Tab-separated table of C-alpha atoms in Angstrom:
chain	number	residue	atom	x	y	z
V	1	MET	CA	0.000	0.000	0.000
V	2	LEU	CA	1.271	3.440	-0.955
V	3	LYS	CA	1.949	5.993	1.756
V	4	LYS	CA	-0.408	8.932	1.299
V	5	TYR	CA	0.272	12.664	1.587
V	6	ASN	CA	-1.993	15.684	1.155
V	7	TYR	CA	-0.297	18.285	-1.040
V	8	SER	CA	-1.992	21.196	0.740
V	9	GLN	CA	-0.432	20.102	4.035
V	10	LEU	CA	3.127	19.777	2.707
V	11	SER	CA	5.724	22.457	3.336
V	12	SER	CA	8.262	23.415	0.712
V	13	GLN	CA	10.832	21.349	2.635
V	14	ASP	CA	8.467	18.348	2.683
V	15	ILE	CA	8.148	18.567	-1.085
V	16	ALA	CA	11.920	18.911	-1.490
V	17	ASP	CA	12.390	15.772	0.627
V	18	LEU	CA	9.816	13.829	-1.398
V	19	VAL	CA	11.339	14.678	-4.777
V	20	ASP	CA	14.898	13.942	-3.581
V	21	ARG	CA	15.843	10.358	-4.392
V	22	ASN	CA	18.774	8.034	-5.030
V	23	THR	CA	21.212	10.222	-3.114
V	24	ASP	CA	24.426	9.030	-1.495
V	25	PRO	CA	24.691	11.146	1.681
V	26	SER	CA	27.334	8.981	3.361
V	27	SER	CA	29.384	8.630	0.117
V	28	ALA	CA	29.328	4.841	0.561
V	29	ILE	CA	28.443	4.272	-3.112
V	30	GLN	CA	31.064	6.756	-4.263
V	31	ASP	CA	33.786	5.117	-2.162
V	32	THR	CA	32.938	1.648	-3.501
V	33	VAL	CA	32.856	2.866	-7.089
V	34	LEU	CA	36.134	4.759	-6.702
V	35	HIS	CA	37.810	1.533	-5.552
V	36	ILE	CA	36.401	-0.396	-8.527
V	37	ILE	CA	37.526	2.292	-10.958
V	38	ASP	CA	41.033	2.235	-9.527
V	39	GLU	CA	41.242	-1.566	-9.734
V	40	VAL	CA	40.139	-1.601	-13.384
V	41	ARG	CA	42.486	1.238	-14.297
V	42	ARG	CA	45.483	-0.519	-12.726
V	43	HIS	CA	44.750	-4.180	-13.456
V	44	GLY	CA	42.585	-4.187	-16.591
V	45	ASP	CA	41.202	-7.566	-17.659
V	46	ARG	CA	42.378	-9.280	-14.481
V	47	ALA	CA	40.190	-6.985	-12.376
V	48	LEU	CA	37.213	-7.617	-14.660
V	49	VAL	CA	37.559	-11.387	-14.347
V	50	ASP	CA	37.832	-11.069	-10.572
V	51	TYR	CA	34.728	-8.877	-10.374
V	52	ALA	CA	32.766	-11.308	-12.572
V	53	HIS	CA	33.594	-14.025	-10.057
V	54	GLN	CA	32.790	-11.782	-7.086
V	55	PHE	CA	29.589	-10.120	-8.283
V	56	ASP	CA	28.198	-12.421	-10.988
V	57	LYS	CA	29.401	-15.722	-9.489
V	58	VAL	CA	30.884	-16.710	-12.849
V	59	LYS	CA	34.414	-17.814	-13.676
V	60	LEU	CA	35.228	-16.517	-17.155
V	61	ASP	CA	37.820	-17.975	-19.506
V	62	LYS	CA	37.459	-14.957	-21.799
V	63	LEU	CA	35.718	-11.619	-21.437
V	64	TYR	CA	33.728	-11.637	-24.663
V	65	LEU	CA	31.571	-13.621	-27.068
V	66	ASP	CA	32.213	-13.473	-30.803
V	67	ALA	CA	29.943	-13.787	-33.842
V	68	ASP	CA	29.752	-17.594	-33.764
V	69	ASP	CA	28.733	-17.592	-30.092
V	70	ILE	CA	26.163	-14.879	-30.761
V	71	ASP	CA	24.690	-16.779	-33.740
V	72	GLU	CA	24.341	-19.945	-31.699
V	73	LEU	CA	22.597	-18.153	-28.822
V	74	ALA	CA	20.354	-16.050	-31.072
V	75	PHE	CA	18.595	-19.089	-32.465
V	76	THR	CA	17.760	-20.559	-29.075
V	77	ILE	CA	14.688	-18.289	-28.969
V	78	ASN	CA	11.512	-19.116	-30.867
V	79	ARG	CA	10.202	-17.416	-33.991
V	80	GLU	CA	7.443	-15.537	-32.138
V	81	GLN	CA	10.029	-13.987	-29.836
V	82	GLN	CA	12.299	-13.161	-32.750
V	83	ARG	CA	9.405	-11.466	-34.544
V	84	ALA	CA	8.554	-9.349	-31.492
V	85	LEU	CA	12.149	-8.122	-31.337
V	86	GLU	CA	12.084	-7.412	-35.079
V	87	ILE	CA	8.917	-5.290	-34.782
V	88	ALA	CA	10.421	-3.363	-31.877
V	89	PHE	CA	13.601	-2.840	-33.919
V	90	GLN	CA	11.597	-1.550	-36.897
V	91	ASN	CA	9.501	0.879	-34.839
V	92	ILE	CA	12.510	2.233	-32.953
V	93	HIS	CA	14.403	2.603	-36.229
V	94	LYS	CA	11.494	4.383	-37.920
V	95	PHE	CA	11.060	6.907	-35.096
V	96	HIS	CA	14.783	7.628	-34.740
V	97	SER	CA	15.529	7.790	-38.470
V	98	TYR	CA	13.617	11.094	-38.694
V	99	GLN	CA	15.945	12.693	-36.136
V	100	LEU	CA	19.021	12.997	-38.367
V	101	LYS	CA	18.361	15.987	-40.579
V	102	ARG	CA	20.617	18.374	-42.463
V	103	GLU	CA	20.322	21.956	-41.274
V	104	ARG	CA	20.003	24.922	-43.563
V	105	VAL	CA	22.877	27.233	-44.473
V	106	VAL	CA	22.221	30.638	-42.902
V	107	GLU	CA	23.523	33.817	-44.539
V	108	THR	CA	23.881	36.098	-41.510
V	109	MET	CA	25.082	38.988	-43.684
V	110	PRO	CA	25.595	39.182	-47.452
V	111	GLY	CA	28.576	36.950	-48.174
V	112	VAL	CA	28.747	35.489	-44.648
V	113	LYS	CA	27.417	31.939	-44.583
V	114	CYS	CA	27.210	29.719	-41.463
V	115	TRP	CA	25.929	26.192	-40.984
V	116	ARG	CA	26.208	23.055	-38.884
V	117	GLU	CA	26.879	19.481	-39.960
V	118	PRO	CA	26.552	16.353	-37.804
V	119	ARG	CA	29.436	13.911	-37.455
V	120	PRO	CA	29.113	10.578	-35.656
V	121	ILE	CA	30.949	9.966	-32.415
V	122	GLU	CA	33.463	7.411	-33.602
V	123	LYS	CA	33.624	5.001	-30.645
V	124	VAL	CA	30.647	4.528	-28.330
V	125	GLY	CA	30.141	2.165	-25.421
V	126	LEU	CA	26.721	0.695	-24.658
V	127	TYR	CA	26.002	-0.663	-21.186
V	128	ILE	CA	23.157	-3.197	-21.094
V	129	PRO	CA	22.003	-4.019	-17.537
V	130	GLY	CA	21.712	-7.672	-16.652
V	131	GLY	CA	21.039	-7.947	-12.935
V	132	SER	CA	17.624	-9.108	-11.787
V	133	ALA	CA	16.225	-8.584	-15.309
V	134	VAL	CA	18.075	-8.826	-18.610
V	135	LEU	CA	17.032	-6.004	-20.938
V	136	PRO	CA	17.431	-6.758	-24.665
V	137	SER	CA	15.157	-3.777	-25.322
V	138	THR	CA	17.867	-1.465	-23.955
V	139	LEU	CA	20.286	-2.823	-26.547
V	140	LEU	CA	17.834	-1.849	-29.294
V	141	MET	CA	17.232	1.574	-27.733
V	142	LEU	CA	20.960	2.317	-27.768
V	143	GLY	CA	22.138	0.337	-30.761
V	144	VAL	CA	19.576	1.612	-33.267
V	145	PRO	CA	20.374	5.356	-32.932
V	146	ALA	CA	24.092	4.533	-32.836
V	147	ARG	CA	23.734	2.766	-36.186
V	148	ILE	CA	21.629	5.570	-37.678
V	149	ALA	CA	24.207	8.139	-36.534
V	150	GLY	CA	26.968	6.153	-38.241
V	151	CYS	CA	29.219	5.383	-35.255
V	152	LYS	CA	32.218	3.415	-36.514
V	153	GLU	CA	32.778	1.277	-33.422
V	154	ILE	CA	30.061	0.107	-31.018
V	155	VAL	CA	31.322	-1.572	-27.857
V	156	VAL	CA	28.676	-3.479	-25.894
V	157	CYS	CA	29.074	-4.613	-22.281
V	158	SER	CA	26.590	-6.688	-20.296
V	159	PRO	CA	26.986	-8.869	-17.199
V	160	PRO	CA	27.428	-12.594	-17.844
V	161	GLN	CA	24.601	-14.951	-16.947
V	162	ALA	CA	25.139	-17.998	-14.732
V	163	SER	CA	26.126	-19.908	-17.893
V	164	GLY	CA	28.984	-17.486	-18.509
V	165	LYS	CA	27.195	-16.256	-21.636
V	166	ILE	CA	24.285	-13.957	-22.528
V	167	ASN	CA	20.694	-14.907	-23.181
V	168	GLY	CA	19.268	-15.514	-26.627
V	169	PHE	CA	17.213	-12.313	-26.686
V	170	VAL	CA	20.248	-10.081	-26.310
V	171	ALA	CA	22.057	-12.216	-28.878
V	172	TYR	CA	19.249	-11.810	-31.398
V	173	CYS	CA	19.305	-8.037	-30.907
V	174	LEU	CA	23.046	-8.078	-31.573
V	175	LYS	CA	22.328	-9.808	-34.882
V	176	LEU	CA	19.650	-7.261	-35.800
V	177	LEU	CA	22.195	-4.515	-35.112
V	178	ASN	CA	25.046	-6.323	-36.898
V	179	ILE	CA	27.222	-6.195	-33.779
V	180	LYS	CA	29.602	-9.124	-33.754
V	181	ARG	CA	31.101	-9.015	-30.256
V	182	ILE	CA	29.791	-8.456	-26.735
V	183	TYR	CA	31.876	-8.094	-23.583
V	184	LEU	CA	30.806	-10.041	-20.486
V	185	VAL	CA	31.279	-7.263	-17.977
V	186	GLY	CA	28.731	-5.569	-15.725
V	187	GLY	CA	28.377	-2.856	-13.117
V	188	ALA	CA	30.697	0.046	-12.428
V	189	GLN	CA	33.600	-2.081	-13.665
V	190	ALA	CA	32.100	-2.176	-17.178
V	191	VAL	CA	31.859	1.597	-17.263
V	192	ALA	CA	35.450	1.917	-16.057
V	193	ALA	CA	36.649	-0.586	-18.652
V	194	MET	CA	35.089	1.389	-21.501
V	195	ALA	CA	36.397	4.672	-20.101
V	196	PHE	CA	40.035	3.549	-19.746
V	197	GLY	CA	40.245	0.584	-22.104
V	198	THR	CA	41.730	-2.767	-21.095
V	199	GLU	CA	43.622	-5.532	-22.872
V	200	SER	CA	40.310	-6.807	-24.301
V	201	ILE	CA	37.925	-3.868	-24.217
V	202	PRO	CA	38.529	-0.790	-26.395
V	203	LYS	CA	38.456	2.696	-24.921
V	204	VAL	CA	35.426	4.647	-26.149
V	205	ASP	CA	34.574	8.324	-26.561
V	206	LYS	CA	31.117	8.257	-24.964
V	207	ILE	CA	29.286	5.817	-22.682
V	208	PHE	CA	25.560	5.122	-22.818
V	209	GLY	CA	23.087	3.097	-20.840
V	210	PRO	CA	21.066	2.890	-17.636
V	211	GLY	CA	22.018	0.979	-14.507
V	212	ASN	CA	21.830	0.886	-10.747
V	213	GLN	CA	23.224	3.576	-8.457
V	214	PHE	CA	26.745	2.144	-8.784
V	215	VAL	CA	26.652	2.300	-12.585
V	216	THR	CA	25.222	5.819	-12.515
V	217	LYS	CA	27.838	6.986	-10.033
V	218	ALA	CA	30.634	5.444	-12.120
V	219	LYS	CA	29.433	7.258	-15.236
V	220	SER	CA	29.315	10.601	-13.467
V	221	MET	CA	32.700	10.141	-11.797
V	222	LEU	CA	34.488	8.928	-14.914
V	223	GLN	CA	33.165	11.832	-16.960
V	224	GLY	CA	35.047	14.086	-14.555
V	225	MET	CA	38.169	11.896	-14.393
V	226	THR	CA	38.669	11.164	-18.117
V	227	ASN	CA	37.923	12.692	-21.521
V	228	VAL	CA	34.999	10.291	-21.952
V	229	SER	CA	31.495	11.766	-21.915
V	230	ILE	CA	28.197	10.113	-20.953
V	231	ASP	CA	24.645	10.201	-22.246
V	232	MET	CA	23.071	11.282	-18.930
V	233	PRO	CA	22.699	10.144	-15.323
V	234	ALA	CA	20.271	7.229	-15.831
V	235	GLY	CA	19.877	5.256	-12.634
V	236	PRO	CA	17.057	3.338	-10.921
V	237	SER	CA	13.830	3.621	-12.865
V	238	GLU	CA	10.792	5.674	-11.814
V	239	VAL	CA	7.283	6.643	-12.854
V	240	LEU	CA	4.810	9.335	-11.826
V	241	VAL	CA	1.135	8.834	-12.679
V	242	LEU	CA	-1.034	11.962	-12.680
V	243	ALA	CA	-4.690	10.924	-12.484
V	244	ASP	CA	-8.184	12.267	-11.893
V	245	GLU	CA	-11.622	10.714	-11.367
V	246	THR	CA	-11.797	9.641	-15.037
V	247	ALA	CA	-8.880	7.223	-14.532
V	248	ASN	CA	-9.154	3.461	-14.197
V	249	PRO	CA	-7.599	2.361	-10.868
V	250	ALA	CA	-6.682	-1.051	-12.301
V	251	TYR	CA	-4.700	0.606	-15.103
V	252	ILE	CA	-2.914	2.875	-12.646
V	253	ALA	CA	-1.962	-0.018	-10.374
V	254	ALA	CA	-0.654	-1.965	-13.359
V	255	ASP	CA	1.502	0.988	-14.430
V	256	LEU	CA	2.868	1.488	-10.917
V	257	LEU	CA	3.721	-2.201	-10.587
V	258	ALA	CA	5.339	-2.258	-14.031
V	259	GLN	CA	7.792	0.261	-12.657
V	260	ALA	CA	8.150	-1.300	-9.210
V	261	GLU	CA	9.187	-4.686	-10.603
V	262	HIS	CA	12.335	-3.175	-12.128
V	263	GLY	CA	14.117	-3.295	-8.760
V	264	VAL	CA	13.931	-2.497	-5.082
V	265	ASP	CA	15.366	0.977	-5.685
V	266	SER	CA	12.725	1.887	-8.285
V	267	GLN	CA	10.025	4.371	-7.338
V	268	ALA	CA	6.362	4.608	-8.358
V	269	VAL	CA	4.456	7.782	-7.479
V	270	LEU	CA	0.721	8.447	-7.816
V	271	VAL	CA	-0.539	12.036	-7.863
V	272	ALA	CA	-4.335	12.009	-7.812
V	273	THR	CA	-7.198	14.472	-7.481
V	274	SER	CA	-9.374	11.938	-5.629
V	275	ASP	CA	-8.903	10.330	-2.233
V	276	THR	CA	-11.256	7.555	-3.311
V	277	LEU	CA	-9.134	6.878	-6.388
V	278	ILE	CA	-6.021	6.475	-4.221
V	279	ASP	CA	-7.831	3.955	-2.028
V	280	GLU	CA	-9.045	2.015	-5.090
V	281	VAL	CA	-5.541	1.970	-6.550
V	282	ASN	CA	-4.161	0.605	-3.279
V	283	LYS	CA	-6.717	-2.229	-3.407
V	284	GLN	CA	-5.724	-2.990	-6.979
V	285	LEU	CA	-2.066	-2.957	-6.021
V	286	ASP	CA	-2.696	-5.653	-3.397
V	287	GLU	CA	-4.624	-7.810	-5.865
V	288	GLN	CA	-2.225	-7.450	-8.792
V	289	LEU	CA	0.903	-7.712	-6.665
V	290	ALA	CA	-0.179	-11.076	-5.268
V	291	VAL	CA	0.159	-12.798	-8.659
V	292	LEU	CA	3.400	-11.181	-9.854
V	293	PRO	CA	6.445	-13.478	-10.155
V	294	ARG	CA	8.615	-10.558	-8.969
V	295	LYS	CA	6.226	-9.542	-6.192
V	296	GLU	CA	8.849	-9.435	-3.436
V	297	MET	CA	10.974	-6.996	-5.390
V	298	ALA	CA	7.959	-4.924	-6.416
V	299	GLN	CA	6.718	-4.827	-2.831
V	300	LYS	CA	10.005	-3.382	-1.606
V	301	ALA	CA	9.890	-0.725	-4.313
V	302	LEU	CA	6.340	0.197	-3.315
V	303	GLU	CA	7.507	0.665	0.266
V	304	ASN	CA	9.763	3.393	-1.140
V	305	SER	CA	6.867	4.923	-3.110
V	306	TYR	CA	3.892	7.106	-2.244
V	307	ALA	CA	0.663	8.813	-3.332
V	308	ILE	CA	-0.147	12.513	-3.114
V	309	LEU	CA	-3.665	13.947	-2.996
V	310	VAL	CA	-3.984	17.233	-4.911
V	311	SER	CA	-6.895	19.621	-5.418
V	312	ASP	CA	-6.765	19.506	-9.228
V	313	LEU	CA	-4.609	18.435	-12.156
V	314	THR	CA	-2.828	21.796	-12.333
V	315	GLU	CA	-1.648	21.399	-8.738
V	316	GLY	CA	-0.664	17.840	-9.571
V	317	MET	CA	1.382	19.021	-12.528
V	318	LYS	CA	3.125	21.518	-10.292
V	319	PHE	CA	4.348	18.627	-8.132
V	320	SER	CA	5.238	16.551	-11.200
V	321	ASN	CA	7.418	19.338	-12.589
V	322	ALA	CA	9.189	19.561	-9.237
V	323	TYR	CA	9.707	15.783	-9.180
V	324	ALA	CA	10.840	15.702	-12.867
V	325	PRO	CA	9.965	12.042	-13.482
V	326	GLU	CA	11.717	9.712	-15.856
V	327	HIS	CA	8.275	8.496	-17.004
V	328	LEU	CA	5.126	10.612	-16.693
V	329	ILE	CA	1.707	9.067	-17.330
V	330	ILE	CA	-1.348	11.315	-17.528
V	331	GLU	CA	-4.402	9.172	-16.796
V	332	SER	CA	-7.139	11.689	-17.518
V	333	ASP	CA	-9.622	12.654	-20.186
V	334	GLN	CA	-7.980	16.094	-19.979
V	335	TRP	CA	-4.562	14.951	-21.207
V	336	LYS	CA	-4.585	17.251	-24.235
V	337	SER	CA	-5.042	20.378	-22.155
V	338	MET	CA	-2.449	19.197	-19.616
V	339	SER	CA	0.371	18.398	-22.020
V	340	ASN	CA	1.462	22.038	-22.504
V	341	GLN	CA	1.986	22.367	-18.733
V	342	ILE	CA	4.676	19.668	-18.725
V	343	LEU	CA	8.082	21.249	-18.128
V	344	ASN	CA	10.199	18.416	-16.733
V	345	ALA	CA	9.847	14.771	-17.780
V	346	GLY	CA	11.903	12.174	-19.603
V	347	SER	CA	9.082	10.595	-21.608
V	348	VAL	CA	5.328	11.214	-21.435
V	349	PHE	CA	2.437	8.767	-21.896
V	350	LEU	CA	-0.886	10.439	-22.643
V	351	GLY	CA	-4.370	9.070	-22.001
V	352	HIS	CA	-5.888	5.910	-20.577
V	353	LEU	CA	-4.641	3.474	-23.228
V	354	THR	CA	-0.963	4.449	-23.335
V	355	PRO	CA	0.963	2.302	-20.848
V	356	GLU	CA	4.580	3.106	-20.121
V	357	SER	CA	5.388	-0.472	-21.168
V	358	ALA	CA	4.731	0.502	-24.794
V	359	GLY	CA	7.538	3.045	-24.691
V	360	ASP	CA	9.765	0.622	-22.838
V	361	TYR	CA	9.618	-1.842	-25.696
V	362	ALA	CA	8.147	-1.060	-29.037
V	363	SER	CA	6.271	2.192	-29.701
V	364	GLY	CA	9.461	3.675	-31.141
V	365	THR	CA	10.482	6.275	-28.550
V	366	ASN	CA	13.634	5.722	-26.541
V	367	HIS	CA	13.503	4.310	-23.020
V	368	THR	CA	16.977	5.420	-21.950
V	369	LEU	CA	15.926	8.464	-19.966
V	370	PRO	CA	17.151	10.806	-17.218
V	371	THR	CA	16.211	9.766	-13.672
V	372	SER	CA	16.521	11.172	-10.144
V	373	GLY	CA	15.308	14.620	-11.180
V	374	TYR	CA	17.799	15.031	-14.032
V	375	ALA	CA	14.881	15.451	-16.449
V	376	ARG	CA	15.070	19.102	-15.380
V	377	SER	CA	18.176	19.478	-17.524
V	378	TYR	CA	18.698	16.309	-19.617
V	379	SER	CA	16.839	14.738	-22.544
V	380	GLY	CA	16.492	11.048	-23.247
V	381	VAL	CA	18.764	9.266	-25.707
V	382	SER	CA	18.242	10.091	-29.382
V	383	VAL	CA	20.295	10.068	-32.574
V	384	ASP	CA	21.585	13.478	-31.470
V	385	SER	CA	23.216	11.746	-28.499
V	386	PHE	CA	25.484	9.843	-30.888
V	387	VAL	CA	26.658	12.786	-32.978
V	388	LYS	CA	28.419	16.052	-32.401
V	389	LYS	CA	27.511	19.009	-34.555
V	390	ILE	CA	30.337	20.996	-36.079
V	391	THR	CA	29.843	24.611	-37.123
V	392	PHE	CA	31.167	25.858	-40.468
V	393	GLN	CA	31.438	29.303	-41.996
V	394	HIS	CA	32.574	30.750	-45.311
V	395	ILE	CA	33.157	34.441	-45.973
V	396	SER	CA	33.380	35.840	-49.479
V	397	GLU	CA	35.076	39.119	-50.509
V	398	GLU	CA	31.732	40.875	-50.158
V	399	GLY	CA	31.204	39.251	-46.780
V	400	LEU	CA	34.595	40.399	-45.497
V	401	LEU	CA	33.733	43.979	-46.404
V	402	GLN	CA	30.354	43.622	-44.689
V	403	ILE	CA	31.598	42.120	-41.409
V	404	GLY	CA	35.234	43.268	-41.294
V	405	SER	CA	34.884	46.598	-39.515
V	406	THR	CA	32.584	45.071	-36.871
V	407	VAL	CA	35.178	42.420	-36.013
V	408	GLU	CA	37.997	45.015	-35.976
V	409	ILE	CA	36.116	47.266	-33.559
V	410	LEU	CA	35.171	44.404	-31.221
V	411	ALA	CA	38.718	43.013	-31.235
V	412	GLU	CA	40.183	46.439	-30.476
V	413	LEU	CA	37.832	47.147	-27.574
V	414	GLU	CA	38.865	43.797	-26.038
V	415	GLY	CA	42.523	44.678	-26.529
V	416	LEU	CA	43.182	41.743	-28.880
V	417	HIS	CA	45.069	43.439	-31.688
V	418	ALA	CA	46.206	40.250	-33.428
V	419	HIS	CA	42.529	39.367	-33.823
V	420	LYS	CA	41.952	42.742	-35.452
V	421	ASN	CA	44.950	42.312	-37.728
V	422	ALA	CA	43.698	38.911	-38.969
V	423	VAL	CA	40.814	40.851	-40.535
V	424	SER	CA	42.697	44.004	-41.515
V	425	ILE	CA	45.410	42.114	-43.401
V	426	ARG	CA	42.760	40.485	-45.561
V	427	LYS	CA	40.987	43.755	-46.293
V	428	GLY	CA	44.250	45.146	-47.694
């Protein structure tokens, strides 16, 4: 059962405490991750093998699987499962393929032309979680835009299963993406390996992928310690459902549980305009939770979750924007009028028949999204995440005459006379 709060009775500090999540006040996570990073930096593959034995309970003879291994595993899944992955691949590809567009050349003054052109990030690292749930969908969400962007080298890391391999679903996704090697490394150590490079794993330019608090912390720390960048802080998953009296409590409970079953550190929040609706959702949660295979995990996540009673949807949206959810579901007939009030959210699901699960798997949008309030300043993964955009300019003789004196004056007032001369010498 969700803990219940009344928004009108909350102070600004209460709200700040409620929206604050996945923090590390004692620095215990940071200290652990720092040790792992140091071990991988100093010992390379040996550290990765040791961590696989320690964390994954697997003794590895080699740290990767090649094309033959991937082919063999890919065809252990049935045709219906293969087809589902193919449809997801096609929808994700279709949505993302529209994101790579050439920009127009802008003539800022006669003879002065400026434009931008995208170039792929050459080497990217994709982290695919594999703890309590293996996520082949994440491989598609990261691999598809990387392929569309034209990245030359795609390095994939995922924790080994008990067999010392990967499952067939991940393998089939690798085939769809034409990726011929996967590295059997998980956790913060995988992020460190891609940031520094080891004997087996290439160093990359940018690291992508969600994970637990250790993975998220490693990404953030390594971005500051190396010249490797990251997609975003994407840690434990979360959802906020904004609902009114038109909502179906069974649907809401299903959406909350879909999030809660990700892991014990996930969070599911209900913001509702009706006290009765909250009570009905709690009843549905008890009923639906009882039959879930992952009910113990989901139950623990719900203990870390809550419901908030608000006076109307506008007040509810005010809280949602403060929370900045990874996933926002608007369960209301009024979803059209509410959508323009959304300021902070990773991905939004509008109306009664749009479950977050659709975006997680196959609608086409990306499910690698900012968590822990980072939706205030980060976007989810897109093709743009895999490119950098380089600016170009060309100035003709006419353009130099048009802009020259402006540059000379500005350079002189800043006291940078060589800058001025670079223009003057061309003007003759």
